Every structure is written in structure tokens, then in C-alpha cells.
Amino acid sequence: VTFDTAFEHIIRNCKTSIRDGQSGTWITDEMETAYCKLHHTGYAHSVEVWENNVIVAGLYGVSLGKMFFGESMFTQVSNGSKFGFISLVKALKEKGFKLIDSQDYTAHLESLGAREIPRELFENILKEELQNNSHVGKWTEWLK
């Protein structure tokens, strides 16, 4: 597992992954460009899962303060995105992050320990955690 070594590859695979029950993606060309710009400015980050020197799964999102806002994930092997997500959770926990916002609550995320929280609690956590300084820049070394 690596961090921020292939952001464009990760978002492109998230964009083109075929998903059960979906006929398209919310990741338009404009959204892809915007997230790539956020990555180049040090706010959007990727997690890459490698097998035999090939990326087989990954995810990306935006980090502000001590919050990570997950945007999308993909996998080409069984449990690949789970491995990437669990690795991210462990690394962020070590850095004092309190919450990962997955935005959509799914059975897949529930299997990884996600749970819904009341909006008021989320807003309180958000207000508190965004007061922390953001780590701006690549996570390649920072999350090792």
C-alpha cells in the first residue's frame, strides 16, 4: 500500500469502474480535473494497493484538518479496496484523525466498520476537527 504515488491513476479507475446498479458515474471530466488540481495543491490524496507491481485497488478523497472525506474507491481483486481502506484508517488514526466521512452509507462500508451518526454530532465533530492544521502536501512519506 502506498499513498499519493498515482493519484490520477486512482481517480481514473474510480471513474471508469463498472458498479452494480449504476449506469454511470458522478466523476465527470470536470470533477476529475478539479480533484487532480486539489491533489497538486496538497489537499486531495490517494491510496494505492499494489500486487506484483500493478495497482489493483485504490481510493481517494480530500483531507482538511483532522478529517478525511472519502470520495470513491475501486478494486480489481477481491478485498483490494478493503485492504486499502483499512490501511488508510490505521495510518490516519496514528496521526490523530477522528473521523472519515464516507458520505454514502453502504453495506460495503458497513462491513469495514462504518456507522451512521446523527447530523448534529457530525457537525460538532466537523467544527472541532477542522480547527486542526491540515497536512498540506503529499502523504507519500507522512503516512508511512
N, C-alpha and C. Protein backbone atom coordinates (compact mmCIF):
# COMPACT_ATOMS: atom_id res chain seq x y z
N VAL A 1 0.85 -1.18 0.00
CA VAL A 1 0.00 0.00 0.00
C VAL A 1 0.89 1.23 0.00
N THR A 2 0.56 2.18 -0.87
CA THR A 2 1.27 3.46 -0.91
C THR A 2 0.24 4.58 -0.85
N PHE A 3 0.74 5.78 -0.58
CA PHE A 3 -0.11 6.96 -0.52
C PHE A 3 0.41 8.01 -1.50
N ASP A 4 -0.48 8.57 -2.28
CA ASP A 4 -0.17 9.70 -3.17
C ASP A 4 0.91 9.41 -4.21
N THR A 5 1.03 8.19 -4.67
CA THR A 5 2.02 7.90 -5.70
C THR A 5 1.40 7.82 -7.10
N ALA A 6 0.07 7.70 -7.19
CA ALA A 6 -0.57 7.53 -8.50
C ALA A 6 -2.00 8.08 -8.47
N PHE A 7 -2.15 9.32 -8.02
CA PHE A 7 -3.48 9.89 -7.84
C PHE A 7 -4.31 9.83 -9.12
N GLU A 8 -3.74 10.28 -10.23
CA GLU A 8 -4.50 10.32 -11.48
C GLU A 8 -4.96 8.92 -11.90
N HIS A 9 -4.10 7.94 -11.68
CA HIS A 9 -4.46 6.55 -12.00
C HIS A 9 -5.66 6.11 -11.14
N ILE A 10 -5.63 6.45 -9.87
CA ILE A 10 -6.70 6.04 -8.95
C ILE A 10 -8.02 6.69 -9.35
N ILE A 11 -8.03 7.99 -9.56
CA ILE A 11 -9.30 8.65 -9.89
C ILE A 11 -9.84 8.17 -11.24
N ARG A 12 -8.95 7.91 -12.18
CA ARG A 12 -9.39 7.41 -13.49
C ARG A 12 -10.05 6.04 -13.34
N ASN A 13 -9.47 5.17 -12.50
CA ASN A 13 -10.06 3.85 -12.29
C ASN A 13 -11.36 3.94 -11.52
N CYS A 14 -11.45 4.85 -10.57
CA CYS A 14 -12.73 5.06 -9.86
C CYS A 14 -13.79 5.53 -10.85
N LYS A 15 -13.40 6.39 -11.76
CA LYS A 15 -14.32 6.96 -12.75
C LYS A 15 -14.84 5.91 -13.72
N THR A 16 -13.98 4.97 -14.10
CA THR A 16 -14.35 4.01 -15.15
C THR A 16 -14.81 2.66 -14.62
N SER A 17 -14.78 2.47 -13.31
CA SER A 17 -15.22 1.19 -12.75
C SER A 17 -16.71 0.98 -12.97
N ILE A 18 -17.06 -0.21 -13.38
CA ILE A 18 -18.46 -0.58 -13.56
C ILE A 18 -18.98 -1.04 -12.20
N ARG A 19 -20.10 -0.46 -11.78
CA ARG A 19 -20.65 -0.77 -10.47
C ARG A 19 -22.06 -1.33 -10.61
N ASP A 20 -22.34 -2.35 -9.83
CA ASP A 20 -23.67 -2.96 -9.85
C ASP A 20 -24.73 -1.91 -9.54
N GLY A 21 -25.79 -1.88 -10.33
CA GLY A 21 -26.91 -0.99 -10.07
C GLY A 21 -26.67 0.45 -10.49
N GLN A 22 -25.55 0.74 -11.14
CA GLN A 22 -25.27 2.11 -11.59
C GLN A 22 -25.00 2.11 -13.09
N SER A 23 -25.52 3.13 -13.75
CA SER A 23 -25.32 3.22 -15.20
C SER A 23 -24.27 4.23 -15.60
N GLY A 24 -23.67 4.88 -14.62
CA GLY A 24 -22.66 5.87 -14.94
C GLY A 24 -21.91 6.26 -13.68
N THR A 25 -21.29 7.43 -13.73
CA THR A 25 -20.51 7.89 -12.59
C THR A 25 -20.74 9.37 -12.37
N TRP A 26 -20.58 9.79 -11.14
CA TRP A 26 -20.67 11.22 -10.82
C TRP A 26 -19.35 11.92 -11.11
N ILE A 27 -18.30 11.13 -11.39
CA ILE A 27 -16.98 11.70 -11.63
C ILE A 27 -16.90 12.14 -13.10
N THR A 28 -17.34 13.33 -13.37
CA THR A 28 -17.29 13.89 -14.71
C THR A 28 -15.85 14.30 -15.03
N ASP A 29 -15.60 14.66 -16.27
CA ASP A 29 -14.27 15.15 -16.64
C ASP A 29 -13.90 16.38 -15.82
N GLU A 30 -14.89 17.25 -15.59
CA GLU A 30 -14.64 18.46 -14.80
C GLU A 30 -14.30 18.13 -13.35
N MET A 31 -14.99 17.14 -12.78
CA MET A 31 -14.71 16.73 -11.41
C MET A 31 -13.31 16.10 -11.32
N GLU A 32 -12.97 15.28 -12.30
CA GLU A 32 -11.64 14.67 -12.32
C GLU A 32 -10.56 15.75 -12.36
N THR A 33 -10.74 16.73 -13.21
CA THR A 33 -9.78 17.84 -13.30
C THR A 33 -9.68 18.59 -11.98
N ALA A 34 -10.83 18.87 -11.35
CA ALA A 34 -10.84 19.61 -10.09
C ALA A 34 -10.13 18.83 -8.98
N TYR A 35 -10.40 17.52 -8.88
CA TYR A 35 -9.73 16.73 -7.85
C TYR A 35 -8.23 16.61 -8.11
N CYS A 36 -7.84 16.53 -9.37
CA CYS A 36 -6.41 16.49 -9.69
C CYS A 36 -5.74 17.80 -9.28
N LYS A 37 -6.44 18.92 -9.46
CA LYS A 37 -5.89 20.21 -9.01
C LYS A 37 -5.78 20.22 -7.48
N LEU A 38 -6.80 19.70 -6.79
CA LEU A 38 -6.72 19.62 -5.33
C LEU A 38 -5.56 18.74 -4.89
N HIS A 39 -5.30 17.68 -5.63
CA HIS A 39 -4.16 16.82 -5.30
C HIS A 39 -2.84 17.58 -5.48
N HIS A 40 -2.73 18.29 -6.58
CA HIS A 40 -1.48 19.03 -6.84
C HIS A 40 -1.26 20.16 -5.84
N THR A 41 -2.33 20.65 -5.22
CA THR A 41 -2.17 21.68 -4.18
C THR A 41 -2.00 21.06 -2.79
N GLY A 42 -2.10 19.73 -2.69
CA GLY A 42 -1.82 19.05 -1.44
C GLY A 42 -3.01 18.74 -0.56
N TYR A 43 -4.23 18.84 -1.10
CA TYR A 43 -5.43 18.58 -0.29
C TYR A 43 -6.14 17.28 -0.62
N ALA A 44 -6.01 16.79 -1.83
CA ALA A 44 -6.63 15.52 -2.21
C ALA A 44 -5.55 14.45 -2.22
N HIS A 45 -5.93 13.25 -1.77
CA HIS A 45 -4.94 12.19 -1.57
C HIS A 45 -5.47 10.86 -2.07
N SER A 46 -4.53 9.98 -2.40
CA SER A 46 -4.91 8.66 -2.88
C SER A 46 -4.21 7.57 -2.08
N VAL A 47 -4.84 6.43 -2.08
CA VAL A 47 -4.29 5.21 -1.50
C VAL A 47 -4.21 4.20 -2.64
N GLU A 48 -3.03 3.63 -2.83
CA GLU A 48 -2.84 2.67 -3.90
C GLU A 48 -2.53 1.30 -3.32
N VAL A 49 -3.21 0.29 -3.80
CA VAL A 49 -2.96 -1.09 -3.38
C VAL A 49 -2.30 -1.80 -4.57
N TRP A 50 -1.13 -2.33 -4.31
CA TRP A 50 -0.32 -2.95 -5.35
C TRP A 50 -0.26 -4.46 -5.16
N GLU A 51 -0.19 -5.16 -6.29
CA GLU A 51 0.06 -6.60 -6.30
C GLU A 51 0.94 -6.89 -7.51
N ASN A 52 2.10 -7.46 -7.28
CA ASN A 52 3.05 -7.74 -8.37
C ASN A 52 3.36 -6.50 -9.20
N ASN A 53 3.61 -5.39 -8.52
CA ASN A 53 3.97 -4.11 -9.15
C ASN A 53 2.88 -3.51 -10.02
N VAL A 54 1.63 -3.90 -9.79
CA VAL A 54 0.49 -3.36 -10.53
C VAL A 54 -0.54 -2.85 -9.52
N ILE A 55 -1.11 -1.68 -9.77
CA ILE A 55 -2.17 -1.17 -8.89
C ILE A 55 -3.43 -1.98 -9.16
N VAL A 56 -3.96 -2.59 -8.10
CA VAL A 56 -5.14 -3.43 -8.24
C VAL A 56 -6.36 -2.87 -7.51
N ALA A 57 -6.14 -1.83 -6.72
CA ALA A 57 -7.25 -1.21 -5.99
C ALA A 57 -6.78 0.14 -5.47
N GLY A 58 -7.75 0.96 -5.09
CA GLY A 58 -7.38 2.25 -4.52
C GLY A 58 -8.58 3.08 -4.17
N LEU A 59 -8.28 4.20 -3.55
CA LEU A 59 -9.32 5.15 -3.18
C LEU A 59 -8.71 6.53 -3.11
N TYR A 60 -9.58 7.54 -3.11
CA TYR A 60 -9.09 8.91 -2.98
C TYR A 60 -10.12 9.74 -2.22
N GLY A 61 -9.64 10.88 -1.73
CA GLY A 61 -10.51 11.80 -1.01
C GLY A 61 -9.76 13.07 -0.69
N VAL A 62 -10.40 13.89 0.12
CA VAL A 62 -9.86 15.20 0.49
C VAL A 62 -9.63 15.22 1.99
N SER A 63 -8.52 15.81 2.40
CA SER A 63 -8.20 15.93 3.82
C SER A 63 -8.16 17.40 4.21
N LEU A 64 -8.89 17.71 5.29
CA LEU A 64 -8.89 19.05 5.88
C LEU A 64 -8.85 18.89 7.39
N GLY A 65 -7.94 19.60 8.04
CA GLY A 65 -7.80 19.45 9.48
C GLY A 65 -7.50 18.00 9.80
N LYS A 66 -8.24 17.44 10.73
CA LYS A 66 -8.09 16.02 11.08
C LYS A 66 -9.30 15.23 10.59
N MET A 67 -9.76 15.58 9.39
CA MET A 67 -10.89 14.89 8.76
C MET A 67 -10.46 14.43 7.38
N PHE A 68 -10.94 13.26 6.99
CA PHE A 68 -10.74 12.77 5.63
C PHE A 68 -12.11 12.54 5.03
N PHE A 69 -12.33 13.10 3.86
CA PHE A 69 -13.61 12.98 3.17
C PHE A 69 -13.41 12.05 1.98
N GLY A 70 -13.79 10.80 2.15
CA GLY A 70 -13.61 9.80 1.09
C GLY A 70 -14.54 10.09 -0.07
N GLU A 71 -14.01 9.99 -1.26
CA GLU A 71 -14.79 10.29 -2.46
C GLU A 71 -15.18 9.04 -3.24
N SER A 72 -14.22 8.17 -3.53
CA SER A 72 -14.53 6.99 -4.33
C SER A 72 -13.44 5.95 -4.14
N MET A 73 -13.77 4.70 -4.46
CA MET A 73 -12.80 3.63 -4.41
C MET A 73 -13.10 2.64 -5.52
N PHE A 74 -12.11 1.83 -5.86
CA PHE A 74 -12.30 0.78 -6.85
C PHE A 74 -11.43 -0.41 -6.47
N THR A 75 -11.75 -1.54 -7.05
CA THR A 75 -10.90 -2.71 -6.88
C THR A 75 -11.00 -3.59 -8.11
N GLN A 76 -9.91 -4.27 -8.39
CA GLN A 76 -9.88 -5.24 -9.48
C GLN A 76 -9.61 -6.64 -8.94
N VAL A 77 -9.42 -6.74 -7.63
CA VAL A 77 -9.20 -8.03 -6.97
C VAL A 77 -10.08 -8.08 -5.72
N SER A 78 -10.41 -9.27 -5.32
CA SER A 78 -11.25 -9.46 -4.14
C SER A 78 -10.60 -8.81 -2.91
N ASN A 79 -11.36 -7.98 -2.23
CA ASN A 79 -10.95 -7.32 -0.98
C ASN A 79 -9.85 -6.27 -1.15
N GLY A 80 -9.52 -5.91 -2.36
CA GLY A 80 -8.47 -4.93 -2.60
C GLY A 80 -8.77 -3.57 -2.00
N SER A 81 -9.97 -3.05 -2.24
CA SER A 81 -10.30 -1.74 -1.70
C SER A 81 -10.44 -1.80 -0.18
N LYS A 82 -10.87 -2.93 0.33
CA LYS A 82 -10.95 -3.09 1.79
C LYS A 82 -9.56 -2.98 2.40
N PHE A 83 -8.60 -3.63 1.80
CA PHE A 83 -7.23 -3.58 2.30
C PHE A 83 -6.71 -2.15 2.27
N GLY A 84 -6.98 -1.43 1.20
CA GLY A 84 -6.56 -0.03 1.10
C GLY A 84 -7.23 0.84 2.14
N PHE A 85 -8.52 0.64 2.33
CA PHE A 85 -9.26 1.45 3.29
C PHE A 85 -8.78 1.18 4.72
N ILE A 86 -8.60 -0.08 5.06
CA ILE A 86 -8.13 -0.43 6.40
C ILE A 86 -6.74 0.15 6.64
N SER A 87 -5.89 0.12 5.64
CA SER A 87 -4.55 0.72 5.76
C SER A 87 -4.65 2.22 5.99
N LEU A 88 -5.57 2.88 5.29
CA LEU A 88 -5.79 4.31 5.47
C LEU A 88 -6.27 4.61 6.88
N VAL A 89 -7.25 3.85 7.35
CA VAL A 89 -7.79 4.06 8.69
C VAL A 89 -6.67 3.96 9.73
N LYS A 90 -5.85 2.93 9.63
CA LYS A 90 -4.75 2.74 10.58
C LYS A 90 -3.79 3.93 10.54
N ALA A 91 -3.40 4.36 9.34
CA ALA A 91 -2.44 5.46 9.22
C ALA A 91 -3.02 6.77 9.74
N LEU A 92 -4.28 7.05 9.43
CA LEU A 92 -4.90 8.30 9.89
C LEU A 92 -5.12 8.29 11.40
N LYS A 93 -5.46 7.14 11.93
CA LYS A 93 -5.64 7.02 13.39
C LYS A 93 -4.33 7.36 14.10
N GLU A 94 -3.21 6.88 13.56
CA GLU A 94 -1.90 7.18 14.15
C GLU A 94 -1.59 8.67 14.10
N LYS A 95 -2.18 9.39 13.14
CA LYS A 95 -1.97 10.84 13.01
C LYS A 95 -3.02 11.66 13.75
N GLY A 96 -3.90 10.99 14.49
CA GLY A 96 -4.87 11.69 15.31
C GLY A 96 -6.17 12.05 14.63
N PHE A 97 -6.44 11.50 13.46
CA PHE A 97 -7.71 11.77 12.79
C PHE A 97 -8.84 11.09 13.56
N LYS A 98 -9.96 11.78 13.66
CA LYS A 98 -11.09 11.27 14.44
C LYS A 98 -12.19 10.67 13.58
N LEU A 99 -12.25 11.07 12.31
CA LEU A 99 -13.40 10.66 11.50
C LEU A 99 -13.04 10.64 10.03
N ILE A 100 -13.57 9.63 9.34
CA ILE A 100 -13.54 9.58 7.89
C ILE A 100 -14.99 9.69 7.44
N ASP A 101 -15.27 10.70 6.65
CA ASP A 101 -16.62 10.90 6.12
C ASP A 101 -16.72 10.12 4.82
N SER A 102 -17.53 9.08 4.83
CA SER A 102 -17.70 8.28 3.62
C SER A 102 -18.85 8.78 2.75
N GLN A 103 -19.58 9.74 3.23
CA GLN A 103 -20.69 10.38 2.52
C GLN A 103 -21.88 9.45 2.34
N ASP A 104 -21.71 8.37 1.61
CA ASP A 104 -22.82 7.42 1.43
C ASP A 104 -22.61 6.23 2.36
N TYR A 105 -23.68 5.81 2.98
CA TYR A 105 -23.62 4.65 3.86
C TYR A 105 -24.02 3.43 3.04
N THR A 106 -23.09 2.50 2.88
CA THR A 106 -23.35 1.31 2.08
C THR A 106 -23.02 0.06 2.90
N ALA A 107 -23.53 -1.07 2.44
CA ALA A 107 -23.23 -2.34 3.10
C ALA A 107 -21.73 -2.62 3.05
N HIS A 108 -21.09 -2.24 1.95
CA HIS A 108 -19.64 -2.43 1.82
C HIS A 108 -18.91 -1.66 2.92
N LEU A 109 -19.26 -0.38 3.12
CA LEU A 109 -18.61 0.42 4.15
C LEU A 109 -18.98 -0.07 5.55
N GLU A 110 -20.21 -0.53 5.71
CA GLU A 110 -20.61 -1.09 7.00
C GLU A 110 -19.74 -2.31 7.35
N SER A 111 -19.41 -3.10 6.34
CA SER A 111 -18.57 -4.28 6.59
C SER A 111 -17.16 -3.89 7.05
N LEU A 112 -16.79 -2.63 6.80
CA LEU A 112 -15.48 -2.12 7.21
C LEU A 112 -15.55 -1.35 8.53
N GLY A 113 -16.73 -1.33 9.14
CA GLY A 113 -16.86 -0.66 10.43
C GLY A 113 -17.56 0.68 10.39
N ALA A 114 -18.00 1.11 9.23
CA ALA A 114 -18.69 2.40 9.13
C ALA A 114 -20.03 2.34 9.86
N ARG A 115 -20.41 3.48 10.38
CA ARG A 115 -21.73 3.58 11.00
C ARG A 115 -22.27 4.98 10.77
N GLU A 116 -23.57 5.06 10.71
CA GLU A 116 -24.20 6.37 10.56
C GLU A 116 -24.21 7.09 11.90
N ILE A 117 -24.05 8.40 11.85
CA ILE A 117 -24.15 9.20 13.06
C ILE A 117 -25.13 10.34 12.80
N PRO A 118 -25.77 10.85 13.84
CA PRO A 118 -26.70 11.96 13.65
C PRO A 118 -26.00 13.18 13.06
N ARG A 119 -26.71 13.93 12.25
CA ARG A 119 -26.15 15.11 11.59
C ARG A 119 -25.55 16.10 12.60
N GLU A 120 -26.25 16.32 13.71
CA GLU A 120 -25.75 17.26 14.72
C GLU A 120 -24.39 16.82 15.28
N LEU A 121 -24.23 15.52 15.53
CA LEU A 121 -22.95 15.01 16.01
C LEU A 121 -21.87 15.20 14.94
N PHE A 122 -22.21 14.89 13.70
CA PHE A 122 -21.26 15.08 12.60
C PHE A 122 -20.82 16.54 12.52
N GLU A 123 -21.76 17.46 12.58
CA GLU A 123 -21.42 18.88 12.50
C GLU A 123 -20.53 19.32 13.67
N ASN A 124 -20.78 18.79 14.86
CA ASN A 124 -19.93 19.12 16.01
C ASN A 124 -18.52 18.58 15.84
N ILE A 125 -18.40 17.35 15.37
CA ILE A 125 -17.08 16.76 15.11
C ILE A 125 -16.38 17.56 14.02
N LEU A 126 -17.09 17.89 12.98
CA LEU A 126 -16.53 18.67 11.87
C LEU A 126 -15.99 20.00 12.35
N LYS A 127 -16.78 20.71 13.13
CA LYS A 127 -16.36 22.01 13.65
C LYS A 127 -15.08 21.89 14.48
N GLU A 128 -15.01 20.86 15.31
CA GLU A 128 -13.84 20.67 16.17
C GLU A 128 -12.61 20.24 15.37
N GLU A 129 -12.76 19.26 14.51
CA GLU A 129 -11.60 18.69 13.80
C GLU A 129 -11.05 19.61 12.71
N LEU A 130 -11.88 20.47 12.15
CA LEU A 130 -11.39 21.40 11.13
C LEU A 130 -10.57 22.53 11.73
N GLN A 131 -10.58 22.67 13.05
CA GLN A 131 -9.74 23.67 13.70
C GLN A 131 -8.27 23.23 13.74
N ASN A 132 -8.02 21.94 13.53
CA ASN A 132 -6.64 21.44 13.47
C ASN A 132 -5.99 21.85 12.16
N ASN A 133 -4.68 22.00 12.20
CA ASN A 133 -3.95 22.31 10.97
C ASN A 133 -4.05 21.13 10.01
N SER A 134 -4.20 21.44 8.74
CA SER A 134 -4.20 20.41 7.70
C SER A 134 -2.76 20.08 7.34
N HIS A 135 -2.50 18.82 7.06
CA HIS A 135 -1.20 18.46 6.49
C HIS A 135 -1.33 18.65 4.98
N VAL A 136 -0.77 19.73 4.48
CA VAL A 136 -0.87 20.05 3.07
C VAL A 136 0.38 19.52 2.37
N GLY A 137 0.17 18.74 1.35
CA GLY A 137 1.28 18.13 0.62
C GLY A 137 1.06 16.64 0.48
N LYS A 138 2.00 16.02 -0.18
CA LYS A 138 1.88 14.58 -0.43
C LYS A 138 1.98 13.77 0.86
N TRP A 139 1.25 12.68 0.90
CA TRP A 139 1.27 11.78 2.03
C TRP A 139 2.27 10.65 1.85
N THR A 140 3.03 10.68 0.77
CA THR A 140 3.96 9.59 0.45
C THR A 140 4.81 9.20 1.63
N GLU A 141 5.41 10.15 2.29
CA GLU A 141 6.26 9.88 3.45
C GLU A 141 5.53 10.09 4.77
N TRP A 142 4.61 11.04 4.81
CA TRP A 142 3.94 11.46 6.04
C TRP A 142 3.15 10.31 6.69
N LEU A 143 2.54 9.45 5.90
CA LEU A 143 1.72 8.38 6.46
C LEU A 143 2.43 7.04 6.54
N LYS A 144 3.71 7.01 6.33
CA LYS A 144 4.43 5.72 6.42
C LYS A 144 4.39 5.19 7.82
